[in-house]
PDB file of C-alpha atoms in Angstrom:
ATOM      1  CA  UNK A   1     176.595  65.434  85.357  1.00  0.00           C
ATOM      2  CA  UNK A   2     179.736  67.181  86.619  1.00  0.00           C
ATOM      3  CA  UNK A   3     180.314  67.363  90.354  1.00  0.00           C
ATOM      4  CA  UNK A   4     179.737  70.746  92.036  1.00  0.00           C
ATOM      5  CA  UNK A   5     182.926  72.714  92.622  1.00  0.00           C
ATOM      6  CA  UNK A   6     184.093  73.724  96.105  1.00  0.00           C
ATOM      7  CA  UNK A   7     186.610  76.191  97.467  1.00  0.00           C
ATOM      8  CA  UNK A   8     187.740  76.535 101.087  1.00  0.00           C
ATOM      9  CA  UNK A   9     189.276  79.859 102.090  1.00  0.00           C
ATOM     10  CA  UNK A  10     190.708  81.561 105.149  1.00  0.00           C
ATOM     11  CA  UNK A  11     190.797  85.230 106.038  1.00  0.00           C
ATOM     12  CA  UNK A  12     192.267  86.624 109.275  1.00  0.00           C
ATOM     13  CA  UNK A  13     191.823  84.152 112.123  1.00  0.00           C
ATOM     14  CA  UNK A  14     193.255  80.998 113.621  1.00  0.00           C
ATOM     15  CA  UNK A  15     192.313  78.791 110.620  1.00  0.00           C
ATOM     16  CA  UNK A  16     190.860  76.296 113.096  1.00  0.00           C
ATOM     17  CA  UNK A  17     187.769  75.521 111.046  1.00  0.00           C
ATOM     18  CA  UNK A  18     189.854  74.790 107.951  1.00  0.00           C
ATOM     19  CA  UNK A  19     191.978  72.451 110.045  1.00  0.00           C
ATOM     20  CA  UNK A  20     188.864  70.715 111.386  1.00  0.00           C
ATOM     21  CA  UNK A  21     187.783  70.053 107.790  1.00  0.00           C
ATOM     22  CA  UNK A  22     191.126  68.369 107.147  1.00  0.00           C
ATOM     23  CA  UNK A  23     190.654  66.309 110.310  1.00  0.00           C
ATOM     24  CA  UNK A  24     187.256  65.002 109.103  1.00  0.00           C
ATOM     25  CA  UNK A  25     189.057  62.196 107.334  1.00  0.00           C
ATOM     26  CA  UNK A  26     186.116  59.838 106.715  1.00  0.00           C
ATOM     27  CA  UNK A  27     183.699  62.602 105.746  1.00  0.00           C
ATOM     28  CA  UNK A  28     186.354  64.365 103.653  1.00  0.00           C
ATOM     29  CA  UNK A  29     186.752  61.248 101.533  1.00  0.00           C
ATOM     30  CA  UNK A  30     182.960  61.101 101.118  1.00  0.00           C
ATOM     31  CA  UNK A  31     182.947  64.808 100.286  1.00  0.00           C
ATOM     32  CA  UNK A  32     185.462  64.322  97.460  1.00  0.00           C
ATOM     33  CA  UNK A  33     183.056  61.815  95.906  1.00  0.00           C
ATOM     34  CA  UNK A  34     180.329  64.491  95.883  1.00  0.00           C
ATOM     35  CA  UNK A  35     182.266  67.649  94.992  1.00  0.00           C
ATOM     36  CA  UNK A  36     185.356  68.687  93.081  1.00  0.00           C
ATOM     37  CA  UNK A  37     187.575  70.605  95.528  1.00  0.00           C
ATOM     38  CA  UNK A  38     189.157  73.254  93.308  1.00  0.00           C
ATOM     39  CA  UNK A  39     190.739  75.687  95.749  1.00  0.00           C
ATOM     40  CA  UNK A  40     191.847  74.827  99.301  1.00  0.00           C
ATOM     41  CA  UNK A  41     195.278  76.285 100.036  1.00  0.00           C
ATOM     42  CA  UNK A  42     195.618  74.531 103.394  1.00  0.00           C
ATOM     43  CA  UNK A  43     195.085  71.155 101.699  1.00  0.00           C
ATOM     44  CA  UNK A  44     196.862  71.586  98.365  1.00  0.00           C
ATOM     45  CA  UNK A  45     199.365  73.787  96.577  1.00  0.00           C
ATOM     46  CA  UNK A  46     197.778  72.965  93.205  1.00  0.00           C
ATOM     47  CA  UNK A  47     194.708  75.198  93.273  1.00  0.00           C
ATOM     48  CA  UNK A  48     192.564  76.697  90.534  1.00  0.00           C
ATOM     49  CA  UNK A  49     192.316  80.249  91.832  1.00  0.00           C
ATOM     50  CA  UNK A  50     190.264  81.598  88.936  1.00  0.00           C
ATOM     51  CA  UNK A  51     187.514  79.015  88.307  1.00  0.00           C
ATOM     52  CA  UNK A  52     183.856  79.560  89.122  1.00  0.00           C
ATOM     53  CA  UNK A  53     182.756  77.743  92.280  1.00  0.00           C
ATOM     54  CA  UNK A  54     179.402  76.319  93.224  1.00  0.00           C
ATOM     55  CA  UNK A  55     180.201  76.601  96.943  1.00  0.00           C
ATOM     56  CA  UNK A  56     182.829  78.611  98.831  1.00  0.00           C
ATOM     57  CA  UNK A  57     183.475  77.950 102.528  1.00  0.00           C
ATOM     58  CA  UNK A  58     185.126  80.961 104.167  1.00  0.00           C
ATOM     59  CA  UNK A  59     186.794  80.848 107.591  1.00  0.00           C
ATOM     60  CA  UNK A  60     188.019  83.952 109.435  1.00  0.00           C
ATOM     61  CA  UNK A  61     186.957  87.580 109.747  1.00  0.00           C
ATOM     62  CA  UNK A  62     187.594  90.661 107.624  1.00  0.00           C
ATOM     63  CA  UNK A  63     190.358  92.649 109.333  1.00  0.00           C
ATOM     64  CA  UNK A  64     192.159  94.299 106.413  1.00  0.00           C
ATOM     65  CA  UNK A  65     191.617  95.759 102.952  1.00  0.00           C
ATOM     66  CA  UNK A  66     193.273  92.611 101.606  1.00  0.00           C
ATOM     67  CA  UNK A  67     190.704  90.432 103.432  1.00  0.00           C
ATOM     68  CA  UNK A  68     187.909  92.620 102.056  1.00  0.00           C
ATOM     69  CA  UNK A  69     189.198  92.371  98.466  1.00  0.00           C
ATOM     70  CA  UNK A  70     189.782  88.622  98.802  1.00  0.00           C
ATOM     71  CA  UNK A  71     186.266  88.065 100.149  1.00  0.00           C
ATOM     72  CA  UNK A  72     184.678  90.132  97.369  1.00  0.00           C
ATOM     73  CA  UNK A  73     186.625  88.133  94.768  1.00  0.00           C
ATOM     74  CA  UNK A  74     185.497  84.851  96.382  1.00  0.00           C
ATOM     75  CA  UNK A  75     181.887  86.065  96.375  1.00  0.00           C
ATOM     76  CA  UNK A  76     182.112  87.008  92.683  1.00  0.00           C
ATOM     77  CA  UNK A  77     183.297  83.543  91.698  1.00  0.00           C
ATOM     78  CA  UNK A  78     180.895  81.576  93.951  1.00  0.00           C
ATOM     79  CA  UNK A  79     177.262  80.615  93.537  1.00  0.00           C
ATOM     80  CA  UNK A  80     176.903  79.964  97.304  1.00  0.00           C
ATOM     81  CA  UNK A  81     179.074  81.485 100.014  1.00  0.00           C
ATOM     82  CA  UNK A  82     179.160  79.815 103.437  1.00  0.00           C
ATOM     83  CA  UNK A  83     180.479  81.660 106.507  1.00  0.00           C
ATOM     84  CA  UNK A  84     182.323  78.980 108.478  1.00  0.00           C
ATOM     85  CA  UNK A  85     182.876  79.511 112.203  1.00  0.00           C
ATOM     86  CA  UNK A  86     182.522  82.266 114.781  1.00  0.00           C
ATOM     87  CA  UNK A  87     184.966  84.675 113.153  1.00  0.00           C
ATOM     88  CA  UNK A  88     183.246  84.440 109.769  1.00  0.00           C
ATOM     89  CA  UNK A  89     179.701  84.599 111.183  1.00  0.00           C
ATOM     90  CA  UNK A  90     180.177  87.172 113.971  1.00  0.00           C
ATOM     91  CA  UNK A  91     183.664  88.698 113.590  1.00  0.00           C
ATOM     92  CA  UNK A  92     185.036  86.541 116.420  1.00  0.00           C
ATOM     93  CA  UNK A  93     187.028  87.741 119.393  1.00  0.00           C
ATOM     94  CA  UNK A  94     188.666  90.426 117.248  1.00  0.00           C
ATOM     95  CA  UNK A  95     185.282  92.155 116.861  1.00  0.00           C
ATOM     96  CA  UNK A  96     185.226  92.894 120.588  1.00  0.00           C
ATOM     97  CA  UNK A  97     187.504  95.923 120.061  1.00  0.00           C
ATOM     98  CA  UNK A  98     185.366  97.588 117.380  1.00  0.00           C
ATOM     99  CA  UNK A  99     184.444 100.551 119.577  1.00  0.00           C
ATOM    100  CA  UNK A 100     188.021 101.324 120.610  1.00  0.00           C
ATOM    101  CA  UNK A 101     190.246 103.965 119.030  1.00  0.00           C
ATOM    102  CA  UNK A 102     191.819 101.937 116.198  1.00  0.00           C
ATOM    103  CA  UNK A 103     194.976 104.047 115.853  1.00  0.00           C
ATOM    104  CA  UNK A 104     195.661 103.838 119.597  1.00  0.00           C
ATOM    105  CA  UNK A 105     194.965 100.107 119.669  1.00  0.00           C
ATOM    106  CA  UNK A 106     197.391  99.449 116.795  1.00  0.00           C
ATOM    107  CA  UNK A 107     200.017 101.699 118.403  1.00  0.00           C
ATOM    108  CA  UNK A 108     199.615  99.921 121.763  1.00  0.00           C
ATOM    109  CA  UNK A 109     200.037  96.507 120.149  1.00  0.00           C
ATOM    110  CA  UNK A 110     202.675  97.201 117.481  1.00  0.00           C
ATOM    111  CA  UNK A 111     204.321 100.449 118.592  1.00  0.00           C
ATOM    112  CA  UNK A 112     205.970 102.452 115.807  1.00  0.00           C
ATOM    113  CA  UNK A 113     205.719  99.470 113.462  1.00  0.00           C
ATOM    114  CA  UNK A 114     201.922  99.680 113.603  1.00  0.00           C
ATOM    115  CA  UNK A 115     201.854 102.151 110.714  1.00  0.00           C
ATOM    116  CA  UNK A 116     202.850  99.399 108.296  1.00  0.00           C
ATOM    117  CA  UNK A 117     199.836  97.203 109.093  1.00  0.00           C
ATOM    118  CA  UNK A 118     196.688  97.415 106.985  1.00  0.00           C
ATOM    119  CA  UNK A 119     194.257  96.738 109.811  1.00  0.00           C
ATOM    120  CA  UNK A 120     190.559  97.516 110.068  1.00  0.00           C
ATOM    121  CA  UNK A 121     187.996  96.859 112.790  1.00  0.00           C
ATOM    122  CA  UNK A 122     186.939  93.204 112.572  1.00  0.00           C
ATOM    123  CA  UNK A 123     183.838  92.493 110.518  1.00  0.00           C
ATOM    124  CA  UNK A 124     181.796  89.389 109.898  1.00  0.00           C
ATOM    125  CA  UNK A 125     181.503  88.250 106.286  1.00  0.00           C
ATOM    126  CA  UNK A 126     177.858  89.350 105.984  1.00  0.00           C
ATOM    127  CA  UNK A 127     178.956  92.928 106.688  1.00  0.00           C
ATOM    128  CA  UNK A 128     180.949  92.911 103.439  1.00  0.00           C
ATOM    129  CA  UNK A 129     179.200  90.486 101.048  1.00  0.00           C
ATOM    130  CA  UNK A 130     176.032  88.411 100.773  1.00  0.00           C
ATOM    131  CA  UNK A 131     176.336  85.184 102.784  1.00  0.00           C
ATOM    132  CA  UNK A 132     174.082  82.280 101.829  1.00  0.00           C
ATOM    133  CA  UNK A 133     174.655  80.002 104.829  1.00  0.00           C
ATOM    134  CA  UNK A 134     176.128  80.461 108.321  1.00  0.00           C
ATOM    135  CA  UNK A 135     177.762  77.595 110.189  1.00  0.00           C
ATOM    136  CA  UNK A 136     178.642  79.080 113.556  1.00  0.00           C
ATOM    137  CA  UNK A 137     180.899  77.776 116.298  1.00  0.00           C
ATOM    138  CA  UNK A 138     184.631  77.858 116.851  1.00  0.00           C
ATOM    139  CA  UNK A 139     186.684  74.889 115.789  1.00  0.00           C
ATOM    140  CA  UNK A 140     183.549  72.979 115.021  1.00  0.00           C
ATOM    141  CA  UNK A 141     183.249  69.393 116.280  1.00  0.00           C
ATOM    142  CA  UNK A 142     184.534  67.064 113.566  1.00  0.00           C
ATOM    143  CA  UNK A 143     181.413  64.888 113.427  1.00  0.00           C
ATOM    144  CA  UNK A 144     179.130  67.919 113.033  1.00  0.00           C
ATOM    145  CA  UNK A 145     181.478  69.540 110.528  1.00  0.00           C
ATOM    146  CA  UNK A 146     181.405  66.440 108.365  1.00  0.00           C
ATOM    147  CA  UNK A 147     177.591  66.317 108.552  1.00  0.00           C
ATOM    148  CA  UNK A 148     177.281  70.000 107.700  1.00  0.00           C
ATOM    149  CA  UNK A 149     179.634  69.697 104.742  1.00  0.00           C
ATOM    150  CA  UNK A 150     178.060  66.573 103.310  1.00  0.00           C
ATOM    151  CA  UNK A 151     174.447  67.761 103.504  1.00  0.00           C
ATOM    152  CA  UNK A 152     174.892  70.967 101.424  1.00  0.00           C
ATOM    153  CA  UNK A 153     177.139  69.067  99.012  1.00  0.00           C
ATOM    154  CA  UNK A 154     174.483  66.403  98.470  1.00  0.00           C
ATOM    155  CA  UNK A 155     171.778  69.040  98.051  1.00  0.00           C
ATOM    156  CA  UNK A 156     174.021  71.084  95.763  1.00  0.00           C
ATOM    157  CA  UNK A 157     174.578  68.043  93.593  1.00  0.00           C
ATOM    158  CA  UNK A 158     170.824  67.686  93.300  1.00  0.00           C
ATOM    159  CA  UNK A 159     170.630  71.486  92.716  1.00  0.00           C
ATOM    160  CA  UNK A 160     168.197  72.056  95.584  1.00  0.00           C
ATOM    161  CA  UNK A 161     168.229  75.037  97.898  1.00  0.00           C
ATOM    162  CA  UNK A 162     170.650  74.676 100.797  1.00  0.00           C
ATOM    163  CA  UNK A 163     168.752  75.069 104.104  1.00  0.00           C
ATOM    164  CA  UNK A 164     170.230  76.449 107.299  1.00  0.00           C
ATOM    165  CA  UNK A 165     170.893  73.661 109.828  1.00  0.00           C
ATOM    166  CA  UNK A 166     167.970  73.357 112.243  1.00  0.00           C
ATOM    167  CA  UNK A 167     170.293  72.924 115.207  1.00  0.00           C
ATOM    168  CA  UNK A 168     173.003  75.222 116.560  1.00  0.00           C
ATOM    169  CA  UNK A 169     176.526  73.883 116.644  1.00  0.00           C
ATOM    170  CA  UNK A 170     177.406  75.728 119.827  1.00  0.00           C
ATOM    171  CA  UNK A 171     173.999  76.969 120.916  1.00  0.00           C
ATOM    172  CA  UNK A 172     174.218  80.252 118.990  1.00  0.00           C
ATOM    173  CA  UNK A 173     172.323  80.835 115.729  1.00  0.00           C
ATOM    174  CA  UNK A 174     173.884  82.852 112.921  1.00  0.00           C
ATOM    175  CA  UNK A 175     172.880  86.422 112.000  1.00  0.00           C
ATOM    176  CA  UNK A 176     169.265  86.636 110.982  1.00  0.00           C
ATOM    177  CA  UNK A 177     168.476  83.234 112.474  1.00  0.00           C
TER     178      UNK A 177
END
């Protein structure tokens, strides 16, 4: 049986959770035995950007039309979509300004150049597409990240449903849980 396919993606954010995945050296090697990593720009320049994926891990929040279009395209090509980290699950720190006047905020930050930026109020992934699993926390601890990546991969290989972790990574459950 072929290994499940995996993609790791980043929208607007610090990319910290993608970096943590790369720093899970022992678990990452185990993960490559369980899944075929097809698309992970931070890890490889040779990516298959059009293939269907069994699992997509998405880091970052939706802060632009480009992010929104990218996320919708990822959702279309993925059987399971996992929101990875605080920005993906909740919108992160950027979501704190959602109630402010967007035009004024952009002008205050960027001045006259602000007109060239395609910026929207920050949104969590579930506000744009269906999310199958939330792994919350910011720059997740490496040992927990490895555990959380290996468990769904093992279950995905066996084609079982992927359960939400029964423990919070930082004491905060994801939306709806």
